[in-house]
Amino acid sequence: MQKVLIARPIFPDVVERLRQYFEVDWNTGEVLGAEALTQRLADKDGALTAGDTVSAAMLAAAPRLRVVANMAVGYNNFDMDGFNAAHVLATNTPDVLNESTADFGWALMMAAARRMAEAEHWLRGGHWQKWAYDGFLGADIHGSTLGVIGMGRIGQALARRARGFNMQVLYHNRTRVAPAIEAELNAHYVSKEALLQRADHVVLVLPYTPQNHHAIGAAELALMKPNATLTNLARGGIVDDAALADALRHKRIAAAGLDVFEGEPQLNPALLSVPNIVLTPHIASATEATRRAMANLAADNLIAALGEGPNAGRPPNPVNPQVSGRARA
Ligand code: GLV
């Protein structure tokens, strides 16, 4: 029987599915550090990860490893040059999380615009003595301009929801989306600079790559309107968190909603000390149904890539389909 590592606690019934095909080493404890992950991968044919860093050195130390299935749409935790060089297949879990993530993006954006976290902390702190006409005045969503940076599947799901709020939609992306999608979403392609200058609510939904490290830093924040909000649903590192904390503290922008952070789960402490921010612990896809769908899709990928199950040899979501794959040990 081939051996697989499940690097994280996941739904037990998904583990049972994998046990039908493989000898499973399931880490139900703390997140594995680099050394422990290297050791646990060393004798495996496949692995299921969830944001765990997988380096070229780990692949080199695991000669049987043929596939790593990430339970996430983003896979910046994988050294893809290393995967390609070692002919190890990587897979991800796109699409099944689009709608839940877009829902959450709206929740975060609206919470930031309407100062919900700040107001709740104040209320819980026992400060509410009387109603005030000017208490927690925020920014409107309806009728305002949404700016989506990263018009992939999640960006499109997010933009689609803007119709009900009668918003103008601007977007920026590496490439323009098809005219039919622009028309359906009533979305207008603009430069990143124009978007930052014109949008009332900027939402980031682009994948992390070294090229877009700190794509939103002090210079970009300076382009935004003083009453605008910024929401990061994408990945830590796309925003310069220190620059953002500074911009919020000095009210250069009105508010921010962050679900992802540089160096998470550690946070830049400056973010914790500004009031006009909503902070959530990387939970945009976290509904029961969606996380189940992601776990099952990651398992489907692993099973198929290791030549088992009804789709043997045809994993649904290869990230680097060009790799021919390591020979089966
Ligand atoms: C979550 O961040 C994901 O990439 O799925």
Short mmCIF file of C-alpha atoms and ligand atoms in Angstrom, two decimals:
data_model
loop_
_atom_site.label_atom_id
_atom_site.label_comp_id
_atom_site.label_asym_id
_atom_site.label_seq_id
_atom_site.Cartn_x
_atom_site.Cartn_y
_atom_site.Cartn_z
CA MET A 1 0.00 0.00 0.00
CA GLN A 2 1.24 3.51 -0.80
CA LYS A 3 1.84 5.80 2.15
CA VAL A 4 0.43 9.29 2.57
CA LEU A 5 0.86 11.99 5.16
CA ILE A 6 -2.08 14.14 6.21
CA ALA A 7 -0.19 17.08 7.66
CA ARG A 8 -3.06 18.64 9.62
CA PRO A 9 -6.16 17.75 11.57
CA ILE A 10 -9.02 17.49 9.02
CA PHE A 11 -12.52 15.97 8.93
CA PRO A 12 -12.20 12.34 10.14
CA ASP A 13 -14.46 11.01 7.38
CA VAL A 14 -12.04 12.39 4.78
CA VAL A 15 -9.22 10.59 6.56
CA GLU A 16 -11.33 7.43 6.36
CA ARG A 17 -11.70 7.92 2.59
CA LEU A 18 -7.92 8.08 2.25
CA ARG A 19 -7.50 4.98 4.45
CA GLN A 20 -9.44 2.98 1.85
CA TYR A 21 -6.50 3.42 -0.52
CA PHE A 22 -3.44 4.24 1.53
CA GLU A 23 -1.52 3.66 4.70
CA VAL A 24 -2.16 7.00 6.39
CA ASP A 25 0.13 8.90 8.73
CA TRP A 26 -2.20 11.58 10.19
CA ASN A 27 -0.81 14.46 12.17
CA THR A 28 -3.55 15.38 14.62
CA GLY A 29 -1.25 17.52 16.75
CA GLU A 30 0.45 20.87 16.36
CA VAL A 31 1.40 22.26 12.96
CA LEU A 32 4.56 20.45 11.86
CA GLY A 33 7.71 22.54 11.73
CA ALA A 34 10.13 22.21 8.81
CA GLU A 35 12.21 19.49 10.44
CA ALA A 36 9.24 17.39 11.53
CA LEU A 37 7.53 17.76 8.15
CA THR A 38 10.74 16.71 6.37
CA GLN A 39 10.91 13.60 8.53
CA ARG A 40 7.26 12.69 8.10
CA LEU A 41 7.44 13.16 4.30
CA ALA A 42 10.62 11.11 3.89
CA ASP A 43 8.94 7.72 3.29
CA LYS A 44 5.65 8.95 1.75
CA ASP A 45 4.22 8.64 -1.75
CA GLY A 46 1.84 11.55 -1.30
CA ALA A 47 0.74 14.21 1.17
CA LEU A 48 -2.22 16.42 1.98
CA THR A 49 -1.21 19.83 3.30
CA ALA A 50 -3.03 23.03 4.22
CA GLY A 51 -0.70 25.97 3.84
CA ASP A 52 2.34 24.08 5.12
CA THR A 53 5.60 25.24 3.57
CA VAL A 54 6.97 22.54 1.27
CA SER A 55 10.50 23.31 0.11
CA ALA A 56 12.80 21.85 -2.53
CA ALA A 57 14.92 20.39 0.27
CA MET A 58 11.89 18.51 1.64
CA LEU A 59 11.16 17.08 -1.81
CA ALA A 60 14.80 16.02 -2.19
CA ALA A 61 14.60 14.23 1.16
CA ALA A 62 11.43 12.36 0.10
CA PRO A 63 12.44 10.32 -2.96
CA ARG A 64 9.11 8.44 -3.23
CA LEU A 65 6.92 11.55 -3.02
CA ARG A 66 4.89 12.05 -6.21
CA VAL A 67 2.13 14.48 -5.21
CA VAL A 68 1.31 17.07 -2.58
CA ALA A 69 -2.35 18.09 -2.46
CA ASN A 70 -2.89 21.49 -0.86
CA MET A 71 -6.26 22.04 0.82
CA ALA A 72 -6.43 25.66 -0.39
CA VAL A 73 -6.76 27.45 -3.69
CA GLY A 74 -3.54 29.38 -3.04
CA TYR A 75 -0.31 27.39 -3.16
CA ASN A 76 2.35 29.99 -2.45
CA ASN A 77 3.44 27.68 0.39
CA PHE A 78 4.91 25.38 -2.28
CA ASP A 79 8.28 26.03 -3.89
CA MET A 80 6.96 25.44 -7.41
CA ASP A 81 10.39 25.58 -9.06
CA GLY A 82 11.40 22.83 -6.65
CA PHE A 83 8.25 20.81 -7.44
CA ASN A 84 8.86 21.13 -11.17
CA ALA A 85 12.54 20.27 -10.91
CA ALA A 86 11.76 17.21 -8.78
CA HIS A 87 8.78 16.23 -11.01
CA VAL A 88 6.43 16.26 -8.04
CA LEU A 89 2.82 17.13 -8.82
CA ALA A 90 1.11 19.87 -6.81
CA THR A 91 -2.67 20.20 -6.64
CA ASN A 92 -5.01 22.80 -5.12
CA THR A 93 -8.74 23.23 -4.41
CA PRO A 94 -10.15 25.96 -6.66
CA ASP A 95 -13.80 26.87 -7.32
CA VAL A 96 -15.45 25.09 -4.38
CA LEU A 97 -14.60 28.06 -2.17
CA ASN A 98 -15.47 30.94 -4.51
CA GLU A 99 -18.90 31.80 -3.17
CA SER A 100 -18.17 31.40 0.55
CA THR A 101 -15.02 33.47 0.18
CA ALA A 102 -16.87 36.17 -1.74
CA ASP A 103 -19.58 36.24 0.96
CA PHE A 104 -16.91 36.70 3.59
CA GLY A 105 -15.21 39.43 1.58
CA TRP A 106 -18.42 41.39 1.67
CA ALA A 107 -18.85 40.78 5.39
CA LEU A 108 -15.34 42.05 6.07
CA MET A 109 -15.63 45.03 3.75
CA MET A 110 -18.98 46.03 5.21
CA ALA A 111 -17.81 45.51 8.78
CA ALA A 112 -14.84 47.79 8.09
CA ALA A 113 -16.91 50.43 6.31
CA ARG A 114 -19.56 50.47 9.04
CA ARG A 115 -17.03 50.20 11.89
CA MET A 116 -18.70 47.12 13.36
CA ALA A 117 -15.67 45.70 15.19
CA GLU A 118 -14.78 49.06 16.67
CA ALA A 119 -18.37 49.65 17.79
CA GLU A 120 -18.66 46.18 19.28
CA HIS A 121 -15.46 46.54 21.30
CA TRP A 122 -16.74 49.86 22.59
CA LEU A 123 -20.09 48.33 23.54
CA ARG A 124 -18.49 45.33 25.24
CA GLY A 125 -16.24 47.75 27.08
CA GLY A 126 -19.33 49.18 28.79
CA HIS A 127 -19.06 52.61 27.18
CA TRP A 128 -22.63 52.84 25.86
CA GLN A 129 -24.47 55.34 28.05
CA LYS A 130 -26.62 57.11 25.47
CA TRP A 131 -27.35 57.06 21.75
CA ALA A 132 -25.50 59.72 19.80
CA TYR A 133 -26.28 61.08 16.33
CA ASP A 134 -22.62 61.00 15.43
CA GLY A 135 -21.69 57.68 17.02
CA PHE A 136 -19.55 55.50 14.73
CA LEU A 137 -20.37 57.24 11.48
CA GLY A 138 -19.08 55.08 8.67
CA ALA A 139 -19.01 54.93 4.90
CA ASP A 140 -21.88 53.78 2.68
CA ILE A 141 -21.56 50.68 0.58
CA HIS A 142 -24.64 51.15 -1.61
CA GLY A 143 -24.08 53.46 -4.54
CA SER A 144 -20.32 53.59 -3.95
CA THR A 145 -17.45 52.34 -6.10
CA LEU A 146 -16.00 48.89 -5.53
CA GLY A 147 -12.43 48.27 -6.64
CA VAL A 148 -11.44 44.61 -7.08
CA ILE A 149 -7.75 43.86 -7.52
CA GLY A 150 -7.45 40.31 -8.86
CA MET A 151 -10.39 39.40 -11.10
CA GLY A 152 -10.14 35.63 -10.90
CA ARG A 153 -12.97 33.37 -9.91
CA ILE A 154 -13.30 34.78 -6.38
CA GLY A 155 -12.95 38.37 -7.60
CA GLN A 156 -15.74 37.74 -10.08
CA ALA A 157 -18.00 36.22 -7.41
CA LEU A 158 -17.32 39.27 -5.26
CA ALA A 159 -18.05 41.71 -8.08
CA ARG A 160 -21.26 39.89 -8.99
CA ARG A 161 -22.67 40.75 -5.57
CA ALA A 162 -22.14 44.48 -6.15
CA ARG A 163 -25.14 44.68 -8.42
CA GLY A 164 -27.56 44.42 -5.51
CA PHE A 165 -25.85 47.38 -3.86
CA ASN A 166 -26.03 49.47 -7.00
CA MET A 167 -22.28 49.93 -7.06
CA GLN A 168 -19.92 50.88 -9.81
CA VAL A 169 -17.29 48.15 -10.22
CA LEU A 170 -13.68 48.86 -11.20
CA TYR A 171 -11.15 46.10 -11.45
CA HIS A 172 -7.50 45.52 -12.07
CA ASN A 173 -5.95 42.23 -13.07
CA ARG A 174 -2.82 40.98 -14.82
CA THR A 175 -4.96 40.56 -17.93
CA ARG A 176 -8.41 41.83 -18.81
CA VAL A 177 -11.19 39.31 -18.38
CA ALA A 178 -13.37 38.34 -21.34
CA PRO A 179 -15.73 41.08 -22.57
CA ALA A 180 -18.72 38.87 -21.76
CA ILE A 181 -17.63 38.67 -18.10
CA GLU A 182 -16.98 42.42 -17.96
CA ALA A 183 -20.47 42.98 -19.35
CA GLU A 184 -22.12 40.53 -16.96
CA LEU A 185 -20.41 42.10 -13.95
CA ASN A 186 -20.67 45.64 -15.30
CA ALA A 187 -16.99 45.87 -14.37
CA HIS A 188 -14.55 48.37 -15.85
CA TYR A 189 -10.86 47.57 -16.29
CA VAL A 190 -8.55 50.31 -15.02
CA SER A 191 -4.91 50.62 -13.98
CA LYS A 192 -4.05 49.80 -10.39
CA GLU A 193 -3.34 53.47 -9.75
CA ALA A 194 -6.68 54.62 -11.17
CA LEU A 195 -8.49 51.99 -9.14
CA LEU A 196 -6.80 53.07 -5.92
CA GLN A 197 -7.61 56.71 -6.63
CA ARG A 198 -11.25 56.15 -7.55
CA ALA A 199 -12.57 53.23 -5.48
CA ASP A 200 -14.40 53.74 -2.19
CA HIS A 201 -13.86 50.13 -1.18
CA VAL A 202 -10.79 48.26 -2.41
CA VAL A 203 -10.76 44.46 -2.08
CA LEU A 204 -7.66 42.36 -2.76
CA VAL A 205 -8.26 38.90 -4.21
CA LEU A 206 -5.08 38.24 -6.15
CA PRO A 207 -2.70 35.30 -5.65
CA TYR A 208 0.55 35.95 -3.82
CA THR A 209 3.67 35.86 -5.94
CA PRO A 210 7.11 37.34 -5.21
CA GLN A 211 6.29 39.98 -7.87
CA ASN A 212 3.31 41.31 -5.94
CA HIS A 213 4.99 41.31 -2.54
CA HIS A 214 3.87 44.60 -0.94
CA ALA A 215 1.77 45.46 -3.99
CA ILE A 216 -0.07 47.69 -1.53
CA GLY A 217 2.46 49.72 0.43
CA ALA A 218 2.77 53.30 1.59
CA ALA A 219 2.80 54.74 -1.94
CA GLU A 220 -0.35 52.85 -2.97
CA LEU A 221 -2.17 53.68 0.27
CA ALA A 222 -1.34 57.33 -0.33
CA LEU A 223 -3.29 57.16 -3.61
CA MET A 224 -6.48 56.03 -1.87
CA LYS A 225 -9.28 58.36 -0.80
CA PRO A 226 -9.22 59.34 2.88
CA ASN A 227 -12.69 57.84 3.37
CA ALA A 228 -11.89 54.59 1.53
CA THR A 229 -11.55 51.08 2.98
CA LEU A 230 -9.11 48.30 2.12
CA THR A 231 -9.97 44.61 2.51
CA ASN A 232 -7.37 41.85 2.12
CA LEU A 233 -8.84 38.41 1.46
CA ALA A 234 -5.88 37.19 -0.54
CA ARG A 235 -2.58 36.53 1.20
CA GLY A 236 -0.38 38.13 3.76
CA GLY A 237 2.56 39.87 2.14
CA ILE A 238 0.50 41.48 -0.62
CA VAL A 239 -0.08 44.35 1.81
CA ASP A 240 2.74 45.99 3.73
CA ASP A 241 1.05 45.60 7.12
CA ALA A 242 3.30 48.14 8.85
CA ALA A 243 2.49 50.76 6.20
CA LEU A 244 -1.21 49.94 6.51
CA ALA A 245 -1.19 50.31 10.29
CA ASP A 246 0.51 53.66 9.86
CA ALA A 247 -2.05 54.81 7.26
CA LEU A 248 -4.93 53.76 9.52
CA ARG A 249 -3.45 55.41 12.57
CA HIS A 250 -3.09 58.68 10.70
CA LYS A 251 -6.52 58.28 9.04
CA ARG A 252 -4.97 58.39 5.59
CA ILE A 253 -7.64 55.81 4.79
CA ALA A 254 -10.80 55.23 6.82
CA ALA A 255 -10.66 51.54 7.71
CA ALA A 256 -9.41 48.10 6.78
CA GLY A 257 -10.62 44.50 6.93
CA LEU A 258 -7.89 41.86 7.05
CA ASP A 259 -8.31 38.10 6.95
CA VAL A 260 -4.65 37.41 6.09
CA PHE A 261 -1.40 38.78 7.47
CA GLU A 262 2.32 38.91 6.88
CA GLY A 263 3.86 36.11 8.92
CA GLU A 264 0.49 34.78 10.17
CA PRO A 265 -0.47 33.46 12.63
CA GLN A 266 1.80 36.12 14.12
CA LEU A 267 0.50 39.64 13.58
CA ASN A 268 2.31 42.92 13.29
CA PRO A 269 1.47 44.35 16.74
CA ALA A 270 0.86 47.77 15.17
CA LEU A 271 -2.30 46.35 13.59
CA LEU A 272 -3.68 45.42 17.00
CA SER A 273 -3.33 48.93 18.31
CA VAL A 274 -5.36 50.74 15.65
CA PRO A 275 -9.12 50.84 16.20
CA ASN A 276 -10.36 51.28 12.62
CA ILE A 277 -9.68 47.73 11.53
CA VAL A 278 -11.49 44.39 11.49
CA LEU A 279 -9.20 41.39 11.97
CA THR A 280 -10.13 37.75 11.32
CA PRO A 281 -7.89 34.65 11.46
CA HIS A 282 -7.81 33.50 7.79
CA ILE A 283 -11.38 32.19 7.76
CA ALA A 284 -12.80 33.49 4.47
CA SER A 285 -13.58 29.97 3.23
CA ALA A 286 -14.58 28.69 6.66
CA THR A 287 -18.11 27.39 6.34
CA GLU A 288 -18.80 23.77 7.19
CA ALA A 289 -19.92 22.97 3.65
CA THR A 290 -17.03 24.71 1.92
CA ARG A 291 -14.28 23.38 4.16
CA ARG A 292 -15.72 19.89 3.67
CA ALA A 293 -15.75 20.41 -0.09
CA MET A 294 -12.13 21.60 0.02
CA ALA A 295 -11.00 18.63 2.11
CA ASN A 296 -12.78 16.17 -0.17
CA LEU A 297 -11.37 17.83 -3.28
CA ALA A 298 -7.84 17.68 -1.85
CA ALA A 299 -8.45 13.97 -1.14
CA ASP A 300 -9.82 13.44 -4.68
CA ASN A 301 -6.64 14.98 -6.05
CA LEU A 302 -4.40 12.85 -3.87
CA ILE A 303 -6.24 9.62 -4.63
CA ALA A 304 -6.31 10.22 -8.39
CA ALA A 305 -2.72 11.45 -8.61
CA LEU A 306 -1.52 8.30 -6.87
CA GLY A 307 -3.33 6.18 -9.44
CA GLU A 308 -6.24 5.07 -7.29
CA GLY A 309 -10.03 5.50 -7.32
CA PRO A 310 -12.44 6.24 -10.17
CA ASN A 311 -10.28 9.03 -11.66
CA ALA A 312 -6.95 7.21 -11.34
CA GLY A 313 -4.24 9.19 -13.10
CA ARG A 314 -6.51 12.20 -13.70
CA PRO A 315 -6.40 14.47 -10.64
CA PRO A 316 -8.95 17.27 -11.14
CA ASN A 317 -6.75 20.21 -10.09
CA PRO A 318 -3.10 19.83 -11.05
CA VAL A 319 -1.16 23.07 -10.58
CA ASN A 320 1.84 21.90 -12.63
CA PRO A 321 0.28 19.39 -15.07
CA GLN A 322 3.41 19.57 -17.22
CA VAL A 323 5.41 17.45 -14.80
CA SER A 324 5.53 13.89 -15.95
CA GLY A 325 5.64 12.68 -12.37
CA ARG A 326 8.23 10.71 -10.50
CA ALA A 327 8.39 7.04 -11.22
CA ARG A 328 6.45 4.99 -8.70
CA ALA A 329 8.86 3.65 -6.12
C1 GLV B 1 -7.14 30.05 1.45
O1 GLV B 1 -6.53 31.00 1.77
C2 GLV B 1 -6.96 29.37 0.23
O2 GLV B 1 -6.00 29.67 -0.51
O3 GLV B 1 -7.77 28.49 -0.08
#
